[in-house]
Short mmCIF file of C-alpha atoms in Angstrom, two decimals:
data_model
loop_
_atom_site.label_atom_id
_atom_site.label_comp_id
_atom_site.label_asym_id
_atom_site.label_seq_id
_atom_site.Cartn_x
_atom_site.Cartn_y
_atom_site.Cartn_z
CA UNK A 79 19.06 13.48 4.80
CA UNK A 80 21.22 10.88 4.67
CA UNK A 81 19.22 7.03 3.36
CA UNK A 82 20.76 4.04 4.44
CA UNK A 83 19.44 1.02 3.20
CA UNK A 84 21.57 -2.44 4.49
CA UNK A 85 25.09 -1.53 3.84
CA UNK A 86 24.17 1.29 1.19
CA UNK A 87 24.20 4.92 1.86
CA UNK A 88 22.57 7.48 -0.34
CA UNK A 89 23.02 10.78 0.78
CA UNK A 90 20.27 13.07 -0.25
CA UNK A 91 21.69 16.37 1.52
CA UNK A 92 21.36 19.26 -1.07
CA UNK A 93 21.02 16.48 -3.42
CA UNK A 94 18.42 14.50 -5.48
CA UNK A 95 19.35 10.89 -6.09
CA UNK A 96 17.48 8.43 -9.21
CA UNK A 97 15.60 5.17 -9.01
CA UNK A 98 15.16 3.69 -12.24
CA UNK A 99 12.62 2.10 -13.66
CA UNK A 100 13.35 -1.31 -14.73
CA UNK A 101 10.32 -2.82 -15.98
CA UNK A 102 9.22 -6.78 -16.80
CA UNK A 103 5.38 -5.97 -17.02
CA UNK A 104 4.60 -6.61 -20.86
CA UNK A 105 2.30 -4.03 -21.08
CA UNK A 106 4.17 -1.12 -19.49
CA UNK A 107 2.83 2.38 -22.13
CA UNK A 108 6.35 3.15 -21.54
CA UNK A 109 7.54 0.56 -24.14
CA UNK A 110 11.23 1.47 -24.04
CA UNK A 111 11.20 0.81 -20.41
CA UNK A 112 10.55 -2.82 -21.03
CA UNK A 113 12.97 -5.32 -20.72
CA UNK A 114 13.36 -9.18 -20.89
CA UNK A 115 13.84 -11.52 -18.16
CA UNK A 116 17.36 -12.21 -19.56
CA UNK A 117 18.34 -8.84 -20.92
CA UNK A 118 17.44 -7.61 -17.32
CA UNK A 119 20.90 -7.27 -15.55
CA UNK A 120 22.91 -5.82 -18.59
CA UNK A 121 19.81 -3.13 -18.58
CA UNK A 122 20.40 -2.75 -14.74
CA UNK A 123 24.51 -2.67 -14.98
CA UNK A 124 23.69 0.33 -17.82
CA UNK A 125 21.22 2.40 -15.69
CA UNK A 126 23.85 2.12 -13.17
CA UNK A 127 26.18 3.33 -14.99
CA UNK A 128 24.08 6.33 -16.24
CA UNK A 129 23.32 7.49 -12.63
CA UNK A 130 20.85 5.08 -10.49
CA UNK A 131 21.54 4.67 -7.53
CA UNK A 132 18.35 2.04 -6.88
CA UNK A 133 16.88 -0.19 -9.59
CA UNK A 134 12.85 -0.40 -9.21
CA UNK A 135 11.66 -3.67 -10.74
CA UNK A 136 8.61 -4.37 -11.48
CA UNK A 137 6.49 -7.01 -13.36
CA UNK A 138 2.57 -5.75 -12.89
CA UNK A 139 1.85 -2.66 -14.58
CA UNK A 140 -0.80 -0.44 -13.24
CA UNK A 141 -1.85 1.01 -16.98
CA UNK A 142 -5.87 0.89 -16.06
CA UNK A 143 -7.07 -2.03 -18.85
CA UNK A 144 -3.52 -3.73 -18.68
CA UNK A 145 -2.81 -7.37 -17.89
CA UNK A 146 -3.57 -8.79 -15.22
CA UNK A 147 -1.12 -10.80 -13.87
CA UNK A 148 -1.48 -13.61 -11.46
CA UNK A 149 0.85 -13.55 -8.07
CA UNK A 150 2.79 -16.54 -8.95
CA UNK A 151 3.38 -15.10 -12.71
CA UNK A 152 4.54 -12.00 -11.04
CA UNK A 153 6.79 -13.96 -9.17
CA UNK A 154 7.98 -15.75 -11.57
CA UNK A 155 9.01 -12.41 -13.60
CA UNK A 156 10.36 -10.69 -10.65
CA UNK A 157 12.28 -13.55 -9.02
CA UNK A 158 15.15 -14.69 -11.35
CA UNK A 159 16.06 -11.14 -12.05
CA UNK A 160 16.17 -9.99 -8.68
CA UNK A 161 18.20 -12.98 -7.81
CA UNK A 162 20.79 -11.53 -10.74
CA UNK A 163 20.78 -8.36 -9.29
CA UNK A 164 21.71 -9.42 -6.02
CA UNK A 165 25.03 -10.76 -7.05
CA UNK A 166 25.72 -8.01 -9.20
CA UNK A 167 25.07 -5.45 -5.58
CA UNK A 168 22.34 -3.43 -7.61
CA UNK A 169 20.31 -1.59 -4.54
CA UNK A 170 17.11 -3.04 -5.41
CA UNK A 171 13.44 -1.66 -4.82
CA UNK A 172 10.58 -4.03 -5.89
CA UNK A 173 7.38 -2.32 -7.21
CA UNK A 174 4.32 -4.48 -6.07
CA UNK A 175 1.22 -4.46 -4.57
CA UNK A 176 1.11 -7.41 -3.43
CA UNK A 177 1.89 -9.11 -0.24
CA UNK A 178 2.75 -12.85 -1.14
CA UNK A 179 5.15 -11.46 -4.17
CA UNK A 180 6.74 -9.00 -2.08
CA UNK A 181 7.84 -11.59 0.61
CA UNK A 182 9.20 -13.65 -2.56
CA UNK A 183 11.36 -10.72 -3.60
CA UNK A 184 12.34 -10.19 0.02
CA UNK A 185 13.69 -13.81 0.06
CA UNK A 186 15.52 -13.26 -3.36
CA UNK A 187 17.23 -10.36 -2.34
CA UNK A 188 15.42 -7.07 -2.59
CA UNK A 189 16.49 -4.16 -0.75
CA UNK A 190 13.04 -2.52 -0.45
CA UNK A 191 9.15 -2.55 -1.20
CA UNK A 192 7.65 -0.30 -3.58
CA UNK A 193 3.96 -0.31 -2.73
CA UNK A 194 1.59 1.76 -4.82
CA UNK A 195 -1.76 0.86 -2.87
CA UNK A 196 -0.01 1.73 0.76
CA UNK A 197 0.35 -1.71 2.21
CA UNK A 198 -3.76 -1.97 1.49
CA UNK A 199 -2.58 -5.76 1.53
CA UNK A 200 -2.40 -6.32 5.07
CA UNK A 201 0.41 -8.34 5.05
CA UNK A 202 2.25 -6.11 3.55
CA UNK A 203 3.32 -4.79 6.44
CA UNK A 204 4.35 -7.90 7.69
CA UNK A 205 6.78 -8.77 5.00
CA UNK A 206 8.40 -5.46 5.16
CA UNK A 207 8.99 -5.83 8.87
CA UNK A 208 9.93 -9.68 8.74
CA UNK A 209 13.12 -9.17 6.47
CA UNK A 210 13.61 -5.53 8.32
CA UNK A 211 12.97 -3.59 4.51
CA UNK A 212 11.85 0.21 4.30
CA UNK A 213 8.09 0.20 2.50
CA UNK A 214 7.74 2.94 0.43
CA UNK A 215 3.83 3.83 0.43
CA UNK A 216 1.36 6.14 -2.43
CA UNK A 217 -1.48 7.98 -1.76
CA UNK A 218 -4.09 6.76 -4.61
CA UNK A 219 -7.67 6.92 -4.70
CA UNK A 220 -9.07 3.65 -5.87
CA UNK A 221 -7.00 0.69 -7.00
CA UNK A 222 -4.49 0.12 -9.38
CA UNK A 223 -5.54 -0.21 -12.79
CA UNK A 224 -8.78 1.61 -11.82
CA UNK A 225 -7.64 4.77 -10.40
CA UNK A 226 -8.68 7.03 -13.72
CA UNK A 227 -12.25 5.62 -12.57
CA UNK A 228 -11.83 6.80 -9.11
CA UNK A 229 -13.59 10.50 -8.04
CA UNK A 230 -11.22 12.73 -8.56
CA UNK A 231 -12.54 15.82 -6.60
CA UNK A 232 -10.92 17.19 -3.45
CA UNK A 233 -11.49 20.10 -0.66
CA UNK A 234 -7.72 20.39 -0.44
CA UNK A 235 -5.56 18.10 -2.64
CA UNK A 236 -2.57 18.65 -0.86
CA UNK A 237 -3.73 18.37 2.86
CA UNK A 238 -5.48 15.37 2.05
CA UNK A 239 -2.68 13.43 0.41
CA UNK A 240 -0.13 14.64 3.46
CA UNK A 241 -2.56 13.90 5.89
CA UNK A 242 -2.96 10.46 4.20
CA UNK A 243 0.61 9.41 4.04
CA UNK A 244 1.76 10.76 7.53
CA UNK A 245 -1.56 8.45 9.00
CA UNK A 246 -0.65 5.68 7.54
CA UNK A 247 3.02 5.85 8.36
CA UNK A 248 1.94 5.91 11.41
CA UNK A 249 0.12 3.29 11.39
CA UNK A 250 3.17 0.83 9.24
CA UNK A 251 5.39 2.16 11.94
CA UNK A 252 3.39 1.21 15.16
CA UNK A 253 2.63 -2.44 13.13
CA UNK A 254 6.95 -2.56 12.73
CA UNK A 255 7.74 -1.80 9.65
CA UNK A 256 11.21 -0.13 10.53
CA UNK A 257 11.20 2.74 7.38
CA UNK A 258 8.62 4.13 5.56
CA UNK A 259 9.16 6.23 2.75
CA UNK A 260 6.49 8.57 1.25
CA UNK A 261 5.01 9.13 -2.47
CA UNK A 262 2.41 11.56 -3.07
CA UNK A 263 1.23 9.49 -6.35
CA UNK A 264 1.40 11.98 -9.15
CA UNK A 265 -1.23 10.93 -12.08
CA UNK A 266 -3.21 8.54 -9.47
CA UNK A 267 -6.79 9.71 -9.43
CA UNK A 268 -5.40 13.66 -9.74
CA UNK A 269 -6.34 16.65 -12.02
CA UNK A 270 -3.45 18.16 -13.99
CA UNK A 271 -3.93 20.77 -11.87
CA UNK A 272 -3.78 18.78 -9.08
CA UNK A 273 -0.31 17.45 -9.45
CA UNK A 274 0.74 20.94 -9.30
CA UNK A 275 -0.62 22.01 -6.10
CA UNK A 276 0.76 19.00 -5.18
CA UNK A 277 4.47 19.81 -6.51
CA UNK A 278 4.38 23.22 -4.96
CA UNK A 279 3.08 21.01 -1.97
CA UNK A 280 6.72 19.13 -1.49
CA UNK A 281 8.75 21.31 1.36
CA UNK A 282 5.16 20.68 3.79
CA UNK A 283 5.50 17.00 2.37
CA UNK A 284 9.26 16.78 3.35
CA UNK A 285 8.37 18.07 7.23
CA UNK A 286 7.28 15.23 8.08
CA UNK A 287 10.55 14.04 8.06
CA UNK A 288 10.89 10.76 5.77
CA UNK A 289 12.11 10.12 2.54
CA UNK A 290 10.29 11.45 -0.60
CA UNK A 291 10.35 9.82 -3.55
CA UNK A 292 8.14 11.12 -6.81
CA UNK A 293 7.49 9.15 -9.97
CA UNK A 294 6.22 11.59 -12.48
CA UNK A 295 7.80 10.62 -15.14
CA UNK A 296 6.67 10.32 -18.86
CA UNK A 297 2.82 10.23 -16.89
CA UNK A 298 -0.15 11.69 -19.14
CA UNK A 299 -0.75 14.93 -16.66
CA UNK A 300 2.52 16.63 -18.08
CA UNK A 301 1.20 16.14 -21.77
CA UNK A 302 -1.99 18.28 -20.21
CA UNK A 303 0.42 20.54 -19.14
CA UNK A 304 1.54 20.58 -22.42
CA UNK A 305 -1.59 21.62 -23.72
CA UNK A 306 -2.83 18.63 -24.82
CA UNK A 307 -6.32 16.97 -23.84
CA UNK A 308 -6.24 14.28 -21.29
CA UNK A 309 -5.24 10.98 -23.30
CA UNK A 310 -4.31 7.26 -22.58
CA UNK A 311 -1.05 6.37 -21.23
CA UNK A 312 -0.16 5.15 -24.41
CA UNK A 313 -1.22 7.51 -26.76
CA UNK A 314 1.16 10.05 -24.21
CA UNK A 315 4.33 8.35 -24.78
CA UNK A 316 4.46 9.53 -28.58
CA UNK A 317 4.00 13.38 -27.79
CA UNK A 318 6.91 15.53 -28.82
CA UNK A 319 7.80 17.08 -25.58
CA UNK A 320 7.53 14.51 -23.12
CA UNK A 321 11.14 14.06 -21.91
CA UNK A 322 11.29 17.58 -21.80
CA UNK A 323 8.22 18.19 -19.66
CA UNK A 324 9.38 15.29 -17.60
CA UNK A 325 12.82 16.86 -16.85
CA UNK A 326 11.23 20.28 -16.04
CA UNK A 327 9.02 18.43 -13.44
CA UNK A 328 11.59 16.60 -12.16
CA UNK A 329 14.35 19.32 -11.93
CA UNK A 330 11.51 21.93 -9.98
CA UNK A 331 10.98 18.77 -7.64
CA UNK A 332 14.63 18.27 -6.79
CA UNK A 333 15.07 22.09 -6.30
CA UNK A 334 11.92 21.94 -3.81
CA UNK A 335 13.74 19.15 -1.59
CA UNK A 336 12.94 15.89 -2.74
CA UNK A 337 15.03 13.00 -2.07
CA UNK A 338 14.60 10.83 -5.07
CA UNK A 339 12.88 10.53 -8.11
CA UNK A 340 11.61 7.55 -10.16
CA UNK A 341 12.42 7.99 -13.86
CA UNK A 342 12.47 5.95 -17.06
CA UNK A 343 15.21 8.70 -18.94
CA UNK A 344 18.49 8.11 -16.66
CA UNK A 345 20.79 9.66 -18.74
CA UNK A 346 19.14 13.03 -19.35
CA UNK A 347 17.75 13.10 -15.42
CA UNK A 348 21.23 12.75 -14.41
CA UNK A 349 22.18 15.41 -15.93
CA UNK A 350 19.48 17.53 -15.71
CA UNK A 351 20.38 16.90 -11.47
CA UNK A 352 23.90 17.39 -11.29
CA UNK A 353 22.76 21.40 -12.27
CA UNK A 354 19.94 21.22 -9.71
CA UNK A 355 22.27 19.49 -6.69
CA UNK A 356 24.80 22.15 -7.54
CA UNK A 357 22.71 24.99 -7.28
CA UNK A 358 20.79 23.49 -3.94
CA UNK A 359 24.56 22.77 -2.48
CA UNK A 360 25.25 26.57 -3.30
CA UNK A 361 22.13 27.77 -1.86
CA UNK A 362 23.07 25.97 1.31
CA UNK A 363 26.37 27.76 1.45
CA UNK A 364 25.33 31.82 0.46
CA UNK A 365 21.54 30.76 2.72
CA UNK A 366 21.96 28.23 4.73
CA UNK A 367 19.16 28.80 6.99
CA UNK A 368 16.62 28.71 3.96
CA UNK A 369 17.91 25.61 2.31
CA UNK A 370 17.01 22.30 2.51
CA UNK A 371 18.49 18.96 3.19
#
């Protein structure tokens, strides 16, 4: 598959491209993810550099108990930076969930709309058609910052999460929103457990035939998988193990077809892709009617 976002092209054939996190929210558990307003674009220019091909800002972190942030204080985080970016031709995704901030970022310059709630805000939708911007949409039970509250039982984890995502790209699609890209929402309201079935999950995922991003990274279900009992975001982040478990996730996802991923570790996913996108390119050429784009 082949992504092409305004004048940017990311091909994703036998290959797994990065999004990187860049993150404003104060609160973010992931505390080495957190940058200034004004250290923002030497942070960008150096994930960049490292191997990201799109820069995800955000300034609203969905930690349940974190700040809450009003929309113009978003704005006012998001704004400037993206602005910076702009000039500097990052490729620039905007994580929010809300409508009146995302239509800010559209005017500043972003390239697309990260949405973790699935364009719940109605205008959503709008925005992302208005300025002609691919939405990216998450399945998530509940609402951000209160999805560990949300039930977290399911008939069939997988089915309902692909069912979800395919209805309501659908539904962006009919209201003209030009791309949609899909997230299954790793962490959000799921079981350890869960998140695997939904892993093994990712070549049904990817025949629906959009672009699949995960964001797994450094989230408290791989310390489970660890062996560890479930814990607070925070608490997660100083596990031994982590980066590890994240790369393993990360490098079975790419294998399995997945377009991009959303990390915090550039450096180490980069490299832990260039093996995976050489073996997938291989595969193609010894099988290719078994591989995948």
């Amino acid at each position: 598959m082949r992504i092409t976002i305004r004048d940017h092209v990311i091909d994703c054939t036998d290959r797994t491209a990065i999004m990187a996190v860049l993150n404003l929210a104060t609160d973010s558990p992931v505390r080495e993810s957190v940058v200034a307003v004004d250290e923002a674009v030497r942070r960008a220019a150096a994930l960049r550099d490292a191997g990201a091909e799109i820069i995800d800002v955000g300034a609203h972190s969905t930690r349940t108990g974190g700040e809450t942030v009003t929309p113009q204080g978003e704005i006012d985080r998001l704004c400037p930076v993206v602005e910076a970016l702009r000039a500097q031709d990052h490729l620039i995704s905007v994580d929010t969930w809300t409508a009146s901030v995302a239509r800010a970022a559209a005017q500043a310059g972003a390239d697309l709309l990260n949405d973790v709630s699935a364009g719940s805000d109605p205008e959503m939708a709008r925005v992302a058609a208005d300025f002609q911007l691919p939405l990216i949409i998450m399945h998530m039970r509940g609402r951000p910052k209160e999805h560990r509250r949300a039930d977290q039982r399911y008939n069939d984890v997988a089915g309902e999460v692909r069912d979800f995502l395919a209805q309501r790209a659908a539904a962006l699609t009919a209201g003209g929103v030009g791309e949609v890209w899909l997230d299954p929402g790793f962490e959000f309201a799921k079981t350890a457990p869960d998140n695997v079935r939904l892993l093994l999950d990712l070549p049904n995922l990817l025949r629906l035939g959009r672009p699949i991003v995960i964001s797994a990274s450094r989230k408290s279900f791989l310390a489970e998988l660890l062996g560890h009992p479930k814990l607070p975001s925070s608490e997660v982040q100083a596990l031994d193990g982590l980066l590890e478990a994240t790369l393993a996730f990360n490098a079975l996802a790419a294998y399995l077809g997945t377009h991009i991923v959303r990390v915090h570790d550039v450096p180490a996913t980069a490299a832990t892709l260039r093996v995976v996108n050489a073996v997938r390119a291989q595969r193609r050429q010894e099988r290719p009617s078994d591989a995948r784009g």
